[in-house]
CSV table of C-alpha atoms in Angstrom, one decimal:
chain,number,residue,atom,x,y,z
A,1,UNK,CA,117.6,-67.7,-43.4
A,2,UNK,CA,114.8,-65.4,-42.8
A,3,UNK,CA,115.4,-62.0,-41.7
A,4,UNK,CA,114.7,-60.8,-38.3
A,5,UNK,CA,111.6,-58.1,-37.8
A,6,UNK,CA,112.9,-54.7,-37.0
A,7,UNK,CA,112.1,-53.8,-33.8
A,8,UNK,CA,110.8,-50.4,-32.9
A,9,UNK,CA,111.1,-48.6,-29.6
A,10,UNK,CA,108.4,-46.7,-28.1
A,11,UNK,CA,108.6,-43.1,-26.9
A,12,UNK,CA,106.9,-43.3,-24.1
A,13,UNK,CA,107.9,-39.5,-22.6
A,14,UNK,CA,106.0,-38.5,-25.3
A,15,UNK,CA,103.2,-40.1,-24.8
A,16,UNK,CA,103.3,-38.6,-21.1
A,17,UNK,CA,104.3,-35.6,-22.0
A,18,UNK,CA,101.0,-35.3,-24.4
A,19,UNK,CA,98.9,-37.3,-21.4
A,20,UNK,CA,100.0,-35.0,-18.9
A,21,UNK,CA,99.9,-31.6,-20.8
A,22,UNK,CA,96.0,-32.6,-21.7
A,23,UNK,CA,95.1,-33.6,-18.4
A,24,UNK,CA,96.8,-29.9,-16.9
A,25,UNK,CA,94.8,-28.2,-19.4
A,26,UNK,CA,91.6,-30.2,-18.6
A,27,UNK,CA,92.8,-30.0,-14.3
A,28,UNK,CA,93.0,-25.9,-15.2
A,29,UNK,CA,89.6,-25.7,-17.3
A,30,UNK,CA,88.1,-27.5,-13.8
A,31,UNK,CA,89.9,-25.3,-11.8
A,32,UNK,CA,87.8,-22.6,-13.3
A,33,UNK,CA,84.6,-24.3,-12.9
A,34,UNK,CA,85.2,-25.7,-9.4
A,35,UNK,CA,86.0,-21.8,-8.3
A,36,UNK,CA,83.1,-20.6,-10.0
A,37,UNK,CA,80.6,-23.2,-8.5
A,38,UNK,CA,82.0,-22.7,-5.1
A,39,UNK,CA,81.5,-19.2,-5.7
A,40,UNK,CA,78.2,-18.8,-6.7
A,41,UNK,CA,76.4,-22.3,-6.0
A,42,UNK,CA,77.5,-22.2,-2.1
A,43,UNK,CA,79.5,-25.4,-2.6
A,44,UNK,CA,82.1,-24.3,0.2
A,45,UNK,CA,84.6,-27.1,-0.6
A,46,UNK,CA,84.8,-26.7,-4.1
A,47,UNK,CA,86.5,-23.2,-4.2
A,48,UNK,CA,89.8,-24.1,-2.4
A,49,UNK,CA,89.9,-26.9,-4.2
A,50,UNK,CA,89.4,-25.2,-7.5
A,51,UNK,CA,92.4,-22.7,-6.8
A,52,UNK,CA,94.4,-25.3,-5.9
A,53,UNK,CA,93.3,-27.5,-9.3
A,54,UNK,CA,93.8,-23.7,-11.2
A,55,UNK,CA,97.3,-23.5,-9.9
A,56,UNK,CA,98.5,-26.7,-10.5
A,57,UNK,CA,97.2,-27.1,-13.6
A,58,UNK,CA,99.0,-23.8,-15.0
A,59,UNK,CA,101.8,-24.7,-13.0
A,60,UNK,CA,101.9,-28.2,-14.9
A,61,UNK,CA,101.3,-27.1,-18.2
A,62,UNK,CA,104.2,-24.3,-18.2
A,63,UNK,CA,106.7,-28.2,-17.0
A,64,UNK,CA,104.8,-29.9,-19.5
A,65,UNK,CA,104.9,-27.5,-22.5
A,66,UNK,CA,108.3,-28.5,-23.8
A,67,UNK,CA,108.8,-31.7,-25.4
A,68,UNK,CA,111.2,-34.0,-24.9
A,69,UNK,CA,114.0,-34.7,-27.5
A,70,UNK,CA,113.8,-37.8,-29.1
A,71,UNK,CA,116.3,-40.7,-29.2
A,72,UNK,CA,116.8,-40.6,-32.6
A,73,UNK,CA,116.5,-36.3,-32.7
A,74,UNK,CA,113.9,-35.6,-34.9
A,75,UNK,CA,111.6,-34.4,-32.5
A,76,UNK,CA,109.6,-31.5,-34.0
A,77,UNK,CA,108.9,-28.8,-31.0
A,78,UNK,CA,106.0,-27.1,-30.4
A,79,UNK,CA,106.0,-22.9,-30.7
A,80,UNK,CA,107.9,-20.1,-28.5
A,81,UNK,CA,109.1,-24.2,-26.8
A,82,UNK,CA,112.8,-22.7,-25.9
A,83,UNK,CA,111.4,-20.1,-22.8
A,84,UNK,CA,110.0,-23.0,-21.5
A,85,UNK,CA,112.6,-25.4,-22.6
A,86,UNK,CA,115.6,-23.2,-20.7
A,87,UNK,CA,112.8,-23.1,-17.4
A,88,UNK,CA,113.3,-27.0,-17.6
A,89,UNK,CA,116.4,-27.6,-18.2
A,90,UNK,CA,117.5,-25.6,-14.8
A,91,UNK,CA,114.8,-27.6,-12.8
A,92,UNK,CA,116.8,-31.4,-12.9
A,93,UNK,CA,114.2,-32.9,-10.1
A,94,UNK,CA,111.9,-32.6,-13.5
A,95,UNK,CA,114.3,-34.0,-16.0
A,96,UNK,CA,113.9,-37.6,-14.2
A,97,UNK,CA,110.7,-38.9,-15.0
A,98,UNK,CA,110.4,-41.0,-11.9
A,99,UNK,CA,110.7,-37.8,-9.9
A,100,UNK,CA,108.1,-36.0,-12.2
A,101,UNK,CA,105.8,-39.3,-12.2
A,102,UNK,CA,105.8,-39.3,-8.3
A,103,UNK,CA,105.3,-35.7,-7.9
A,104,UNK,CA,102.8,-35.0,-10.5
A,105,UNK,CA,100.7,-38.4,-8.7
A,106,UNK,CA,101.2,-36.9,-5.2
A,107,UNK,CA,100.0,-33.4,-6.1
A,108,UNK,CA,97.2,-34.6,-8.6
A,109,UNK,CA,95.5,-36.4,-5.1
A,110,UNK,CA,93.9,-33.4,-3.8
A,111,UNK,CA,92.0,-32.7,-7.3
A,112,UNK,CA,90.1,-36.3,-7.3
A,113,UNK,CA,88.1,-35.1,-4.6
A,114,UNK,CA,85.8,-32.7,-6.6
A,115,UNK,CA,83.8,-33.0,-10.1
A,116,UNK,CA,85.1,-30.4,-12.2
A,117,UNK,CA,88.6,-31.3,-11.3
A,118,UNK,CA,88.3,-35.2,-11.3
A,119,UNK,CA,88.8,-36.1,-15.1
A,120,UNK,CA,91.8,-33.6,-15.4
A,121,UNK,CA,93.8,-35.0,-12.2
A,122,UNK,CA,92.8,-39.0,-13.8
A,123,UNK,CA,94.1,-38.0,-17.1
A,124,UNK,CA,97.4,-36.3,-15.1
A,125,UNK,CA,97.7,-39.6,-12.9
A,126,UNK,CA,97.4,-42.0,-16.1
A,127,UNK,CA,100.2,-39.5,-17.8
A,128,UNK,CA,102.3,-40.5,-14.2
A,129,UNK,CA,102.1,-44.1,-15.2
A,130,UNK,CA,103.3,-43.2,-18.3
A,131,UNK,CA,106.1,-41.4,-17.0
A,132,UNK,CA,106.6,-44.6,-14.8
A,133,UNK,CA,106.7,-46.8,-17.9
A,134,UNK,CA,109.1,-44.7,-19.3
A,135,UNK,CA,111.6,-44.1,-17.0
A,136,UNK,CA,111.7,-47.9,-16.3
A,137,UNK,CA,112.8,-48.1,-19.7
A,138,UNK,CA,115.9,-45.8,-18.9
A,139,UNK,CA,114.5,-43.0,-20.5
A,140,UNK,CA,114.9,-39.4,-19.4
A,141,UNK,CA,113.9,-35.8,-20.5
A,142,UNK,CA,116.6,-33.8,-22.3
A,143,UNK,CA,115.6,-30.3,-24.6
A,144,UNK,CA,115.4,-29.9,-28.2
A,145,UNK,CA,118.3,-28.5,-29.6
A,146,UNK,CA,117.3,-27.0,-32.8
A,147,UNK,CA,119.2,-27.7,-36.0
A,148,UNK,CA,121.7,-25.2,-37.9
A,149,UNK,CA,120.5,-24.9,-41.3
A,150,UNK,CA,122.8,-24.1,-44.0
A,151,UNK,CA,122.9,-20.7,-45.4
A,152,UNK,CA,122.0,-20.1,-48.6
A,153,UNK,CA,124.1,-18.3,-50.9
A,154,UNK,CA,122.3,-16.3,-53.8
A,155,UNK,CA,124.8,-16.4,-55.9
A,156,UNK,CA,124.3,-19.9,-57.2
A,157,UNK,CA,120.6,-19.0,-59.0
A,158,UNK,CA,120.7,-20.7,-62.2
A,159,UNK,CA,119.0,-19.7,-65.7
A,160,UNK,CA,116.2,-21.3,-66.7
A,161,UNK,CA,116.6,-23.4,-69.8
A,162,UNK,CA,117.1,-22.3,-73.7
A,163,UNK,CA,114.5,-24.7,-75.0
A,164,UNK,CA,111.9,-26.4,-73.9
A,165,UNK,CA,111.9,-30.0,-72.7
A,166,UNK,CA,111.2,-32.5,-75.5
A,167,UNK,CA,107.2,-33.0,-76.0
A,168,UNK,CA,105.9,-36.5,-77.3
A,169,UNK,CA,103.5,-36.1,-79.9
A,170,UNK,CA,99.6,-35.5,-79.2
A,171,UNK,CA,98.5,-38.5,-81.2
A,172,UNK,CA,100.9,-41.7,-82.0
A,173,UNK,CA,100.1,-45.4,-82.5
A,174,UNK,CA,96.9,-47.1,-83.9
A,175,UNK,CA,94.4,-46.8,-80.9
A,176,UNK,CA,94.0,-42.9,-82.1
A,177,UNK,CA,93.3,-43.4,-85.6
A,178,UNK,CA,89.8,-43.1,-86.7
């Protein structure tokens, strides 16, 4: 009897939480530029909506910075993750990804109206349908806890060995003889 495949689940809050952290960094990058072009290039709309695309996007990448704990627990966390991580944890509207997947698409409207901000609030709003995807399959957002290591006890250093390993010789069998 053949075996059966083994079937592998997909992460997918991980995938939205990498989806969505890009697209705040990219929404925050064309927050910049929409401020400074509505600054300086008399584009009148583009400034309130470049603060609002600035905000948001630091906003979002502060909830999105964190990772998610994996199902099976070896999820390896980013640097300086457990500020962020305890920020999180408090906040449970963001812990349900169909919460964070509706509020993240409802926010991320506003942005599609300008350039600068247009591809960070698509990449945001394809990172929603993640998070969609992924809370249909029951899945919800829970912080790394990291692991104890065991300490290490100098006392159990051993000495290095007497004699050397055993060496074969340099040349053996026919092929080497001349």
């Amino acid at each position: 009897m053949p075996s059966q495949p083994v079937k592998r689940s997909i992460q997918w809050g991980i995938w939205g939480n990498e989806t969505a952290l890009l697209g705040a960094y990219v929404l925050t990058i064309g927050g910049v530029i929409g401020i400074v072009g509505g600054v300086t290039q008399n584009f009148l709309f583009w400034l309130p909506i470049g603060i609002y695309g600035l905000i948001f996007g630091i906003l979002m990448s502060f909830l999105e910075y964190p990772r998610g704990k994996k199902s099976k627990g070896n999820t390896v966390s980013r640097w300086h993750q457990s500020c962020f991580s305890s920020m999180v944890s408090k906040l449970p509207v963001v812990s349900n990804y169909y919460y964070r997947a509706f509020i993240y698409f409802v926010v991320c409207l506003p942005t599609l109206i300008i350039v600068p901000t247009f591809l960070g609030s698509v990449c945001v709003m394809i990172g929603c349908g993640i998070y969609f995807g992924a809370a249909a399959h029951g899945e919800s957002w829970s912080p790394v806890v990291p692991r104890l290591q065991p300490q290490r006890t100098g006392g159990n250093v051993s000495e290095p060995p007497a004699q050397p390993p055993p060496r074969l010789p340099q040349h053996t069998g026919a092929r080497y003889a001349t």
